[in-house]
Every structure is written in C-alpha cells, then in structure tokens.
C-alpha cells in the first residue's frame, strides 16, 4: 500500500524497517525470552528520532506526521512488539498529552528530553479497581499551599520501571468521580513516589509493567497538566491516539506472522512437496493477508484523520479492534502452518501469538472498542 504514502513517509518507513531488521531482529527473541529491557536499542531509536516523530522540532521532535509514526511503530513491531510498545506508550501516552495540554513552560521543560528518548515517559491511569472504568480511580491529589499531594497506587504501567516522567491521573474532587479527575506530571525521584510490583507476563516480555506508588508524594502546583478536573477528557483524547499506536503494533505482529508463514510453507515439505502447495494452507494465508490489509487501511485512515485534525475516536476504535484481532488471528494461523515446530521456541511464531493477545486488552479492550463504535452508531 506504499502508493498511499508520501515520499517522506516512504523514506521514514524504509529507514525504520532497516533499523529494525538489522538491530532489533537479531536480539529480539533472546531479549524477550530472558525478559531483557532493550536499553541499547531504545537509545539508538532515540538518536533516530523515533521517540518524537510527530512533534515539532522546536520541542525536539522530528516534525513529521502521525501516519509516519504509525508506519514506524509497525516496522519496529514486525521484529519486536515490546520495543514497539515501549515507543508507543512513551509517545502516545506521555509526550502527546504534554504536547497537547501542557503549558508552554511544561512543553519546553519536558518535551526535548522525552522526544530525544533521553528520558522515558509513561501514563499512570489504571488502578487495581479501575481498568475499563477509569471513573473508579481512587488515587487522590490534594492542594496544600503551592504543592499537590498525591496518594494512591497505579497498576500495569508500561515503562513504569524506566520512566523518568509520568503523566498521572488522580482525583482532585472525589465527589465528582470522573468529572473530578485531573492530570499531573510527576518526575521519578520525587519523594513519596516509587515503583512497586513488576508484573510477570504472557508476552511483551522486554517491557516493564509495574505499579506506581504515591505516598504523600508532593509535586509543585504547576505540575497540574491541562485544566483542573479535565483529567478524564485528557485521558480519552490521549487514548484515541494511543489506540492507533497499539493498532500499528498489532499490524507489525500480523505482518511478521504472515511473512514467517510464507517462508516456512515454501521450505517445509510433506508428502513430497512444499506444504505451501496444499490449498488448505493457501486459503489460510489468503485470509491472513486480506485481514491484515483491511486492518492496515483502517489504521491508516484513522491516522490520516488525526493528521487532518478531524474527530477520529470511532475510527481509532475500529482500527484497534480490527488490527488487534487480526494480529491474534494471523499469529494463530501462522502457528498452525508451522505445525509442531511453531509450538516450540525454535521459531518466533509462538512469541507473536503471546504478544498479539495484549493488543486486544490494553488501551481499551475489544469489548470497550465495540462499546465506543456502537455508541457512535446508536447516538
Ligand atoms: C501489559 C499491560 C500493559 C499496560 N499498560 C498500561 C499503561 O501503560 N498505563 C495504564 O494506565 N494502563 C495500562 N494497562 C492497563 C490496561 O489498559 C487495562 O488492563 C485494560 O484497560 C483493561 O482493564 P482491566 O485489566 O482492569 O480489565 P476490566 O476492566 O476489569 O475488564 C475485565 C473484562 O470485562 C470486560 N468489560 C469491562 N467493562 C465492560 C463493559 N462496560 N462492557 C463489556 N465488557 C466490559 C473487559 O472487556 C474484559 O473482558 C496495561 C495492562 C497490561 C496488561
């Protein structure tokens, strides 16, 4: 589908594909098996500008568009879905709300370090009792003089262990529930702020997923991000963009599963012929590729709408729903095509299946995506 892309987008895509193939591909399997955070790759990705693709150069970004960002996340995730979400959680969930809702002072203070990848960012929204229902958040932020005092625990936070800058959603007026939520910027090293439990996970094992714990954590009054009590809206706007990052991650996993199935089915012989000759497998591959292209077009459309300043909430939900379910579908079919070998750690396809599953869950489950889409239809 390269004919839909501008010359600049094609060049970016090729550059990231080369980087991912040469530098991420050779270590991805080992890093994920051992749960190693890809520090050197993250540093190099930062040098290439991948942590601030869609933000203006005046804030340290690469000054490109959101479609370019989508293309980059897909290319990285083709080789390593963990690295894909490290970049997308950082960019979509931390850089984006600071860029979109931050004061000029906050943007100047935080964005250059974040866009260069020198400082990693995260978003603390989810809590033990508040997942799909962000309105159930219990973390509080109380104003005392010129300080906000935060108390509470965030859960399942991507980049939690590495992040130096966290966007945190907390209750400023508890009686108003979702309408009493506000967003804050909290830096690592602030007294009263620590990283808690590290989750052991089914997939994306090169990422950290941790608790963030706030115990009488004092931050400056000026670290309120956006308007007071607008934290719910900030979260929703942030998640719209984040969902496209996850859709792009899912596309990368689906593409990797398809490519591996094609290679393997041409090499593996049974009944004196390559298994690619069997129509049962050809049809699986045809379905995989068709689903992938449909998901790609939905993700591209929503990204283009974002670039054009149009409302794209429903389109982002459709893209994430389709791309994430396509990633699981393609990984599952690819594993079937690999037969018993696909079930072993000798091949990457079992990792694709494990990595694909999370794309159906985080930044809004498939059920929540269907709620968003149907709400738009039914009014
Ligand atoms: C690896 C990983 C990384 C994550 N990274 C981050 C992060 O960086 N920052 C962050 O803030 N959060 C993060 N999360 C949290 C993630 O976004 C939530 O797990 C997700 O939104 C679902 O919330 P939950 O797990 O509490 O599930 P629940 O909300 O408890 O859902 C359980 C089930 O009920 C269904 N359900 C819930 N409500 C409805 C409804 N109204 N209608 C129909 N079905 C419904 C869900 O679809 C799901 O099937 C991460 C999670 C994981 C596992």
Short mmCIF file of C-alpha atoms and ligand atoms in Angstrom, two decimals:
data_model
loop_
_atom_site.label_atom_id
_atom_site.label_comp_id
_atom_site.label_asym_id
_atom_site.label_seq_id
_atom_site.Cartn_x
_atom_site.Cartn_y
_atom_site.Cartn_z
CA UNK A 1 0.00 0.00 0.00
CA UNK A 2 3.04 2.25 -0.39
CA UNK A 3 1.30 4.15 -3.21
CA UNK A 4 -0.78 5.86 -0.49
CA UNK A 5 2.33 7.26 1.18
CA UNK A 6 4.26 10.46 0.56
CA UNK A 7 7.95 10.29 -0.39
CA UNK A 8 8.86 11.41 3.15
CA UNK A 9 6.69 8.69 4.72
CA UNK A 10 8.20 6.03 2.43
CA UNK A 11 11.73 7.12 3.35
CA UNK A 12 10.91 7.02 7.07
CA UNK A 13 9.33 3.58 6.70
CA UNK A 14 12.40 2.23 4.88
CA UNK A 15 14.79 3.75 7.42
CA UNK A 16 12.90 2.23 10.37
CA UNK A 17 12.50 -1.13 8.61
CA UNK A 18 16.29 -1.27 8.08
CA UNK A 19 16.99 -0.30 11.69
CA UNK A 20 14.50 -2.87 13.00
CA UNK A 21 15.78 -5.66 10.78
CA UNK A 22 19.47 -5.02 11.44
CA UNK A 23 19.46 -4.02 15.09
CA UNK A 24 16.27 -5.32 16.72
CA UNK A 25 15.67 -8.54 14.77
CA UNK A 26 18.89 -10.34 15.78
CA UNK A 27 18.30 -9.89 19.53
CA UNK A 28 14.51 -9.79 19.88
CA UNK A 29 13.99 -13.49 20.55
CA UNK A 30 16.72 -13.70 23.19
CA UNK A 31 15.75 -10.44 24.91
CA UNK A 32 12.10 -11.48 25.14
CA UNK A 33 12.94 -14.97 26.35
CA UNK A 34 15.14 -13.53 29.11
CA UNK A 35 12.93 -10.52 29.82
CA UNK A 36 15.72 -8.07 28.97
CA UNK A 37 14.76 -4.42 28.51
CA UNK A 38 16.32 -3.33 25.17
CA UNK A 39 18.31 -0.41 26.53
CA UNK A 40 20.78 -0.01 23.66
CA UNK A 41 18.02 -0.28 21.07
CA UNK A 42 15.96 2.32 22.92
CA UNK A 43 19.00 4.64 22.92
CA UNK A 44 19.55 4.16 19.18
CA UNK A 45 15.83 4.61 18.47
CA UNK A 46 16.05 7.89 20.37
CA UNK A 47 19.01 9.01 18.25
CA UNK A 48 16.99 8.21 15.12
CA UNK A 49 14.18 10.44 16.39
CA UNK A 50 11.64 7.64 16.90
CA UNK A 51 10.54 8.88 20.32
CA UNK A 52 9.23 12.19 18.99
CA UNK A 53 8.27 11.53 15.37
CA UNK A 54 5.06 13.54 15.26
CA UNK A 55 6.13 16.57 17.33
CA UNK A 56 7.60 19.88 16.16
CA UNK A 57 11.39 20.37 16.02
CA UNK A 58 11.08 23.34 18.40
CA UNK A 59 10.30 20.77 21.13
CA UNK A 60 12.93 18.31 19.97
CA UNK A 61 10.60 16.27 17.72
CA UNK A 62 11.18 15.09 14.14
CA UNK A 63 8.38 17.32 12.79
CA UNK A 64 6.71 14.52 10.84
CA UNK A 65 3.06 13.46 10.78
CA UNK A 66 1.07 10.83 12.64
CA UNK A 67 0.95 8.47 9.63
CA UNK A 68 4.78 8.38 9.81
CA UNK A 69 4.53 7.48 13.50
CA UNK A 70 2.10 4.65 12.69
CA UNK A 71 4.46 3.34 9.99
CA UNK A 72 7.44 3.43 12.37
CA UNK A 73 5.62 1.54 15.16
CA UNK A 74 4.51 -1.11 12.66
CA UNK A 75 8.05 -1.60 11.31
CA UNK A 76 9.58 -1.86 14.80
CA UNK A 77 6.84 -4.26 15.96
CA UNK A 78 7.45 -6.54 12.97
CA UNK A 79 10.64 -7.53 14.75
CA UNK A 80 9.86 -6.76 18.38
CA UNK A 81 6.41 -5.92 19.72
CA UNK A 82 7.99 -4.99 23.05
CA UNK A 83 10.12 -2.24 21.52
CA UNK A 84 7.05 -1.14 19.56
CA UNK A 85 5.02 -0.56 22.71
CA UNK A 86 7.93 0.98 24.63
CA UNK A 87 8.00 3.69 21.94
CA UNK A 88 4.23 3.98 21.58
CA UNK A 89 3.42 4.10 25.32
CA UNK A 90 6.11 6.78 25.67
CA UNK A 91 4.99 8.86 22.67
CA UNK A 92 1.23 8.43 22.65
CA UNK A 93 0.61 8.29 26.38
CA UNK A 94 3.18 10.73 27.79
CA UNK A 95 4.61 13.01 25.09
CA UNK A 96 1.24 13.54 23.45
CA UNK A 97 -0.76 14.77 26.48
CA UNK A 98 2.12 17.08 27.49
CA UNK A 99 2.29 18.45 23.93
CA UNK A 100 -1.48 18.78 23.60
CA UNK A 101 -2.44 20.02 27.07
CA UNK A 102 0.78 21.32 28.63
CA UNK A 103 1.63 24.97 29.25
CA UNK A 104 4.42 26.46 27.15
CA UNK A 105 6.67 26.18 30.19
CA UNK A 106 5.86 22.48 30.66
CA UNK A 107 6.42 21.76 26.97
CA UNK A 108 9.81 23.48 27.00
CA UNK A 109 10.78 21.71 30.20
CA UNK A 110 9.74 18.14 29.35
CA UNK A 111 9.39 17.62 25.61
CA UNK A 112 13.01 17.92 24.39
CA UNK A 113 14.24 15.21 26.79
CA UNK A 114 11.26 12.98 26.00
CA UNK A 115 11.35 13.45 22.21
CA UNK A 116 15.04 12.55 22.10
CA UNK A 117 14.40 9.40 24.15
CA UNK A 118 16.88 10.57 26.80
CA UNK A 119 14.03 10.44 29.29
CA UNK A 120 11.38 7.74 29.05
CA UNK A 121 7.74 8.52 29.75
CA UNK A 122 4.63 6.64 30.85
CA UNK A 123 0.96 7.14 31.68
CA UNK A 124 -0.49 6.12 35.04
CA UNK A 125 -4.21 5.75 34.52
CA UNK A 126 -5.13 2.15 35.51
CA UNK A 127 -5.52 1.11 39.16
CA UNK A 128 -6.32 -2.19 40.87
CA UNK A 129 -10.01 -1.26 40.95
CA UNK A 130 -10.11 0.96 37.86
CA UNK A 131 -9.38 -0.59 34.46
CA UNK A 132 -12.05 -0.19 31.78
CA UNK A 133 -13.88 2.06 34.25
CA UNK A 134 -11.47 4.97 34.67
CA UNK A 135 -14.19 6.74 36.65
CA UNK A 136 -13.43 4.37 39.55
CA UNK A 137 -9.95 5.85 40.11
CA UNK A 138 -9.09 6.25 43.81
CA UNK A 139 -5.69 8.00 43.66
CA UNK A 140 -6.13 11.48 45.08
CA UNK A 141 -4.33 14.79 44.60
CA UNK A 142 -4.94 17.44 47.28
CA UNK A 143 -3.71 21.00 47.09
CA UNK A 144 -1.72 22.17 50.15
CA UNK A 145 -0.32 25.64 49.66
CA UNK A 146 1.75 25.54 46.49
CA UNK A 147 2.02 21.72 46.36
CA UNK A 148 -0.20 18.88 45.20
CA UNK A 149 -0.04 15.84 47.47
CA UNK A 150 -0.68 12.53 45.70
CA UNK A 151 -1.75 9.28 47.37
CA UNK A 152 -2.66 6.02 45.67
CA UNK A 153 -1.43 3.15 43.50
CA UNK A 154 -1.37 2.80 39.73
CA UNK A 155 -1.16 -0.67 38.20
CA UNK A 156 0.06 -2.29 34.95
CA UNK A 157 2.07 0.74 33.84
CA UNK A 158 4.14 0.20 30.68
CA UNK A 159 7.66 1.69 31.02
CA UNK A 160 6.97 2.02 34.76
CA UNK A 161 10.46 0.86 35.74
CA UNK A 162 12.31 3.15 33.29
CA UNK A 163 10.09 6.22 33.16
CA UNK A 164 11.53 9.48 34.44
CA UNK A 165 8.36 11.37 33.57
CA UNK A 166 4.88 10.06 34.37
CA UNK A 167 1.55 11.57 33.44
CA UNK A 168 -0.69 10.57 36.33
CA UNK A 169 -4.48 10.80 36.55
CA UNK A 170 -5.82 11.49 40.04
CA UNK A 171 -8.97 12.69 41.78
CA UNK A 172 -8.98 16.34 42.69
CA UNK A 173 -12.69 16.42 43.58
CA UNK A 174 -13.59 12.85 44.66
CA UNK A 175 -17.33 13.53 44.98
CA UNK A 176 -17.48 14.39 41.25
CA UNK A 177 -15.94 10.99 40.28
CA UNK A 178 -14.82 11.08 36.58
CA UNK A 179 -15.57 14.81 36.41
CA UNK A 180 -13.26 15.38 39.37
CA UNK A 181 -10.18 13.81 37.77
CA UNK A 182 -7.12 15.85 36.83
CA UNK A 183 -3.81 15.09 35.10
CA UNK A 184 -0.38 15.70 36.64
CA UNK A 185 3.26 15.42 35.63
CA UNK A 186 5.33 13.51 38.18
CA UNK A 187 9.09 13.01 37.87
CA UNK A 188 10.94 9.93 39.12
CA UNK A 189 12.97 10.65 42.23
CA UNK A 190 10.21 12.77 43.75
CA UNK A 191 9.97 11.81 47.43
CA UNK A 192 6.90 9.65 48.07
CA UNK A 193 6.89 8.26 44.51
CA UNK A 194 8.20 4.75 43.94
CA UNK A 195 7.89 1.85 41.54
CA UNK A 196 6.07 -1.13 43.08
CA UNK A 197 5.42 -4.66 41.87
CA UNK A 198 6.78 -5.78 38.48
CA UNK A 199 4.31 -7.99 36.61
CA UNK A 200 5.33 -11.29 35.05
CA UNK A 201 3.51 -11.54 31.75
CA UNK A 202 2.45 -13.87 28.94
CA UNK A 203 4.12 -11.70 26.29
CA UNK A 204 5.84 -8.38 25.50
CA UNK A 205 8.44 -9.59 27.96
CA UNK A 206 11.06 -6.97 27.13
CA UNK A 207 8.82 -4.26 28.55
CA UNK A 208 8.35 -3.34 32.17
CA UNK A 209 4.81 -3.39 33.54
CA UNK A 210 4.76 -2.07 37.09
CA UNK A 211 2.85 -0.43 39.87
CA UNK A 212 3.47 3.25 40.57
CA UNK A 213 3.00 4.05 44.26
CA UNK A 214 2.32 7.51 45.65
CA UNK A 215 2.57 8.05 49.42
CA UNK A 216 2.20 11.70 50.37
CA UNK A 217 4.07 12.49 47.17
CA UNK A 218 4.49 16.27 46.90
CA UNK A 219 4.71 17.86 43.46
CA UNK A 220 4.74 21.55 42.53
CA UNK A 221 1.36 23.21 41.97
CA UNK A 222 2.47 23.97 38.41
CA UNK A 223 2.66 20.25 37.58
CA UNK A 224 -1.08 20.16 37.00
CA UNK A 225 -1.38 19.21 33.30
CA UNK A 226 -4.19 20.99 31.48
CA UNK A 227 -7.19 22.35 33.31
CA UNK A 228 -8.30 21.29 36.77
CA UNK A 229 -10.91 18.48 36.65
CA UNK A 230 -10.32 17.81 32.95
CA UNK A 231 -8.30 14.65 33.53
CA UNK A 232 -10.97 12.32 32.18
CA UNK A 233 -11.19 14.22 28.92
CA UNK A 234 -7.38 14.37 28.69
CA UNK A 235 -7.30 10.58 29.17
CA UNK A 236 -9.88 9.96 26.45
CA UNK A 237 -8.13 12.21 23.92
CA UNK A 238 -4.79 10.62 24.81
CA UNK A 239 -6.18 7.09 24.42
CA UNK A 240 -7.59 7.87 20.96
CA UNK A 241 -4.04 8.41 19.70
CA UNK A 242 -2.68 5.60 21.86
CA UNK A 243 -5.11 3.14 20.30
CA UNK A 244 -3.62 3.87 16.88
CA UNK A 245 -0.16 3.15 18.29
CA UNK A 246 -1.46 -0.22 19.51
CA UNK A 247 -3.16 -0.85 16.15
CA UNK A 248 0.21 -0.21 14.48
CA UNK A 249 1.92 -2.56 16.93
CA UNK A 250 -0.70 -5.23 16.10
CA UNK A 251 -0.13 -4.70 12.36
CA UNK A 252 3.59 -5.32 12.86
CA UNK A 253 2.89 -8.60 14.68
CA UNK A 254 0.40 -9.69 11.99
CA UNK A 255 2.88 -8.88 9.22
CA UNK A 256 5.64 -10.84 10.90
CA UNK A 257 3.30 -13.84 11.31
CA UNK A 258 2.32 -13.69 7.63
CA UNK A 259 5.89 -13.36 6.37
CA UNK A 260 7.09 -16.26 8.50
CA UNK A 261 4.20 -18.44 7.30
CA UNK A 262 5.08 -17.74 3.66
CA UNK A 263 8.77 -18.58 4.15
CA UNK A 264 8.13 -21.70 6.21
CA UNK A 265 5.41 -23.11 3.96
CA UNK A 266 7.73 -22.90 0.95
CA UNK A 267 10.57 -24.64 2.78
CA UNK A 268 8.78 -27.37 4.72
CA UNK A 269 8.00 -30.48 2.70
CA UNK A 270 5.44 -33.17 3.46
CA UNK A 271 4.02 -35.75 1.06
CA UNK A 272 7.00 -34.95 -1.24
CA UNK A 273 6.05 -31.34 -1.80
CA UNK A 274 6.24 -27.96 -0.07
CA UNK A 275 3.28 -27.58 2.29
CA UNK A 276 2.55 -24.25 0.51
CA UNK A 277 1.07 -26.39 -2.28
CA UNK A 278 -1.80 -27.51 -0.05
CA UNK A 279 -4.90 -25.45 -0.69
CA UNK A 280 -5.92 -25.62 2.98
CA UNK A 281 -2.80 -23.59 3.84
CA UNK A 282 -3.07 -21.30 0.82
CA UNK A 283 -6.53 -20.26 1.96
CA UNK A 284 -5.30 -19.59 5.47
CA UNK A 285 -2.60 -17.33 4.06
CA UNK A 286 -5.06 -15.56 1.75
CA UNK A 287 -7.33 -14.85 4.73
CA UNK A 288 -4.39 -13.64 6.84
CA UNK A 289 -3.20 -11.22 4.19
CA UNK A 290 -6.70 -9.91 3.45
CA UNK A 291 -7.40 -9.29 7.15
CA UNK A 292 -4.03 -7.55 7.51
CA UNK A 293 -4.68 -5.22 4.57
CA UNK A 294 -8.15 -4.35 5.88
CA UNK A 295 -6.70 -3.59 9.32
CA UNK A 296 -3.88 -1.56 7.76
CA UNK A 297 -6.34 0.57 5.77
CA UNK A 298 -8.49 1.24 8.86
CA UNK A 299 -5.40 2.26 10.83
CA UNK A 300 -4.08 4.41 8.01
CA UNK A 301 -7.49 6.11 7.61
CA UNK A 302 -7.76 6.97 11.30
CA UNK A 303 -4.13 8.20 11.35
CA UNK A 304 -4.80 10.40 8.32
CA UNK A 305 -7.91 11.80 10.02
CA UNK A 306 -5.81 12.62 13.08
CA UNK A 307 -3.26 14.37 10.86
CA UNK A 308 -6.06 16.39 9.26
CA UNK A 309 -7.46 17.50 12.61
CA UNK A 310 -10.72 15.57 12.19
CA UNK A 311 -12.50 13.72 15.02
CA UNK A 312 -11.33 10.14 14.85
CA UNK A 313 -12.45 8.48 18.11
CA UNK A 314 -14.69 5.89 16.40
CA UNK A 315 -12.21 5.30 13.60
CA UNK A 316 -9.39 4.74 16.12
CA UNK A 317 -11.56 2.23 17.99
CA UNK A 318 -12.36 0.40 14.73
CA UNK A 319 -8.68 0.35 13.78
CA UNK A 320 -7.58 -1.01 17.15
CA UNK A 321 -10.37 -3.59 17.26
CA UNK A 322 -9.64 -4.86 13.77
CA UNK A 323 -5.84 -4.73 13.96
CA UNK A 324 -5.61 -6.43 17.36
CA UNK A 325 -7.98 -9.24 16.44
CA UNK A 326 -6.14 -9.59 13.12
CA UNK A 327 -2.81 -9.92 14.93
CA UNK A 328 -4.18 -12.76 17.07
CA UNK A 329 -5.83 -14.38 14.03
CA UNK A 330 -2.65 -14.20 11.91
CA UNK A 331 -0.35 -15.40 14.69
CA UNK A 332 -2.69 -18.32 15.42
CA UNK A 333 -2.93 -19.34 11.75
CA UNK A 334 0.81 -18.90 11.23
CA UNK A 335 1.50 -21.18 14.20
CA UNK A 336 -0.86 -23.76 12.67
CA UNK A 337 1.04 -23.56 9.38
CA UNK A 338 4.30 -24.12 11.29
CA UNK A 339 2.82 -27.29 12.83
CA UNK A 340 4.66 -28.71 15.84
CA UNK A 341 7.71 -26.54 15.18
CA UNK A 342 5.54 -23.46 15.61
CA UNK A 343 4.75 -24.56 19.14
CA UNK A 344 8.44 -24.59 20.04
CA UNK A 345 10.76 -21.72 20.96
CA UNK A 346 12.87 -22.53 17.87
CA UNK A 347 10.60 -20.24 15.86
CA UNK A 348 9.26 -16.77 16.60
CA UNK A 349 5.64 -17.53 15.86
CA UNK A 350 4.73 -18.65 19.41
CA UNK A 351 6.00 -15.25 20.60
CA UNK A 352 3.82 -13.47 18.05
CA UNK A 353 0.77 -15.28 19.43
CA UNK A 354 1.64 -14.30 23.01
CA UNK A 355 2.42 -10.71 22.03
CA UNK A 356 -0.71 -10.36 19.88
CA UNK A 357 -3.06 -11.11 22.79
CA UNK A 358 -2.20 -7.98 24.76
CA UNK A 359 -3.19 -5.73 21.84
CA UNK A 360 -6.79 -6.91 22.42
CA UNK A 361 -6.59 -5.76 26.04
CA UNK A 362 -4.56 -2.64 26.73
CA UNK A 363 -5.59 0.93 25.97
CA UNK A 364 -9.18 -0.34 25.91
CA UNK A 365 -10.27 -3.96 25.49
CA UNK A 366 -12.02 -5.20 22.34
CA UNK A 367 -15.30 -5.07 24.27
CA UNK A 368 -14.71 -1.39 25.11
CA UNK A 369 -13.80 -0.71 21.44
CA UNK A 370 -17.14 -2.24 20.43
CA UNK A 371 -18.88 -0.03 23.01
CA UNK A 372 -17.23 3.09 21.54
CA UNK A 373 -18.17 2.10 17.98
CA UNK A 374 -21.77 1.16 18.79
CA UNK A 375 -22.26 4.28 20.93
CA UNK A 376 -21.35 6.33 17.87
CA UNK A 377 -23.84 4.36 15.76
CA UNK A 378 -26.71 4.49 18.23
CA UNK A 379 -26.16 8.06 19.45
C1 LIG B 1 0.85 -5.44 29.79
C2 LIG B 1 -0.06 -4.32 30.14
C3 LIG B 1 0.34 -3.00 29.95
C4 LIG B 1 -0.49 -1.94 30.32
N1 LIG B 1 -0.05 -0.64 30.20
C5 LIG B 1 -0.77 0.35 30.77
C6 LIG B 1 -0.25 1.69 30.87
O1 LIG B 1 0.85 1.97 30.39
N2 LIG B 1 -0.98 2.64 31.52
C7 LIG B 1 -2.20 2.36 32.08
O2 LIG B 1 -2.78 3.25 32.66
N3 LIG B 1 -2.75 1.12 31.95
C8 LIG B 1 -2.06 0.12 31.34
N4 LIG B 1 -2.57 -1.16 31.27
C9 LIG B 1 -3.91 -1.41 31.76
C10 LIG B 1 -4.91 -1.76 30.65
O3 LIG B 1 -5.21 -0.63 29.87
C11 LIG B 1 -6.11 -2.41 31.31
O4 LIG B 1 -5.69 -3.70 31.75
C12 LIG B 1 -7.31 -2.53 30.39
O5 LIG B 1 -7.85 -1.25 30.10
C13 LIG B 1 -8.42 -3.39 30.97
O6 LIG B 1 -8.67 -3.09 32.31
P1 LIG B 1 -8.70 -4.28 33.40
O7 LIG B 1 -7.46 -5.07 33.20
O8 LIG B 1 -8.93 -3.71 34.73
O9 LIG B 1 -9.91 -5.18 32.96
P2 LIG B 1 -11.51 -4.95 33.35
O10 LIG B 1 -11.84 -3.55 33.09
O11 LIG B 1 -11.65 -5.48 34.74
O12 LIG B 1 -12.16 -5.90 32.32
C14 LIG B 1 -12.34 -7.31 32.51
C15 LIG B 1 -13.25 -7.83 31.40
O13 LIG B 1 -14.53 -7.18 31.47
C16 LIG B 1 -14.81 -6.55 30.24
N5 LIG B 1 -15.56 -5.33 30.48
C17 LIG B 1 -15.30 -4.34 31.38
N6 LIG B 1 -16.21 -3.36 31.27
C18 LIG B 1 -17.08 -3.73 30.30
C19 LIG B 1 -18.23 -3.14 29.73
N7 LIG B 1 -18.69 -1.95 30.14
N8 LIG B 1 -18.87 -3.81 28.74
C20 LIG B 1 -18.40 -5.02 28.30
N9 LIG B 1 -17.31 -5.62 28.81
C21 LIG B 1 -16.65 -4.99 29.79
C22 LIG B 1 -13.46 -6.27 29.61
O14 LIG B 1 -13.56 -6.09 28.20
C23 LIG B 1 -12.70 -7.51 29.99
O15 LIG B 1 -13.01 -8.56 29.12
C24 LIG B 1 -1.77 -2.22 30.85
C25 LIG B 1 -2.19 -3.56 31.01
C26 LIG B 1 -1.35 -4.58 30.69
C27 LIG B 1 -1.81 -6.00 30.93
#
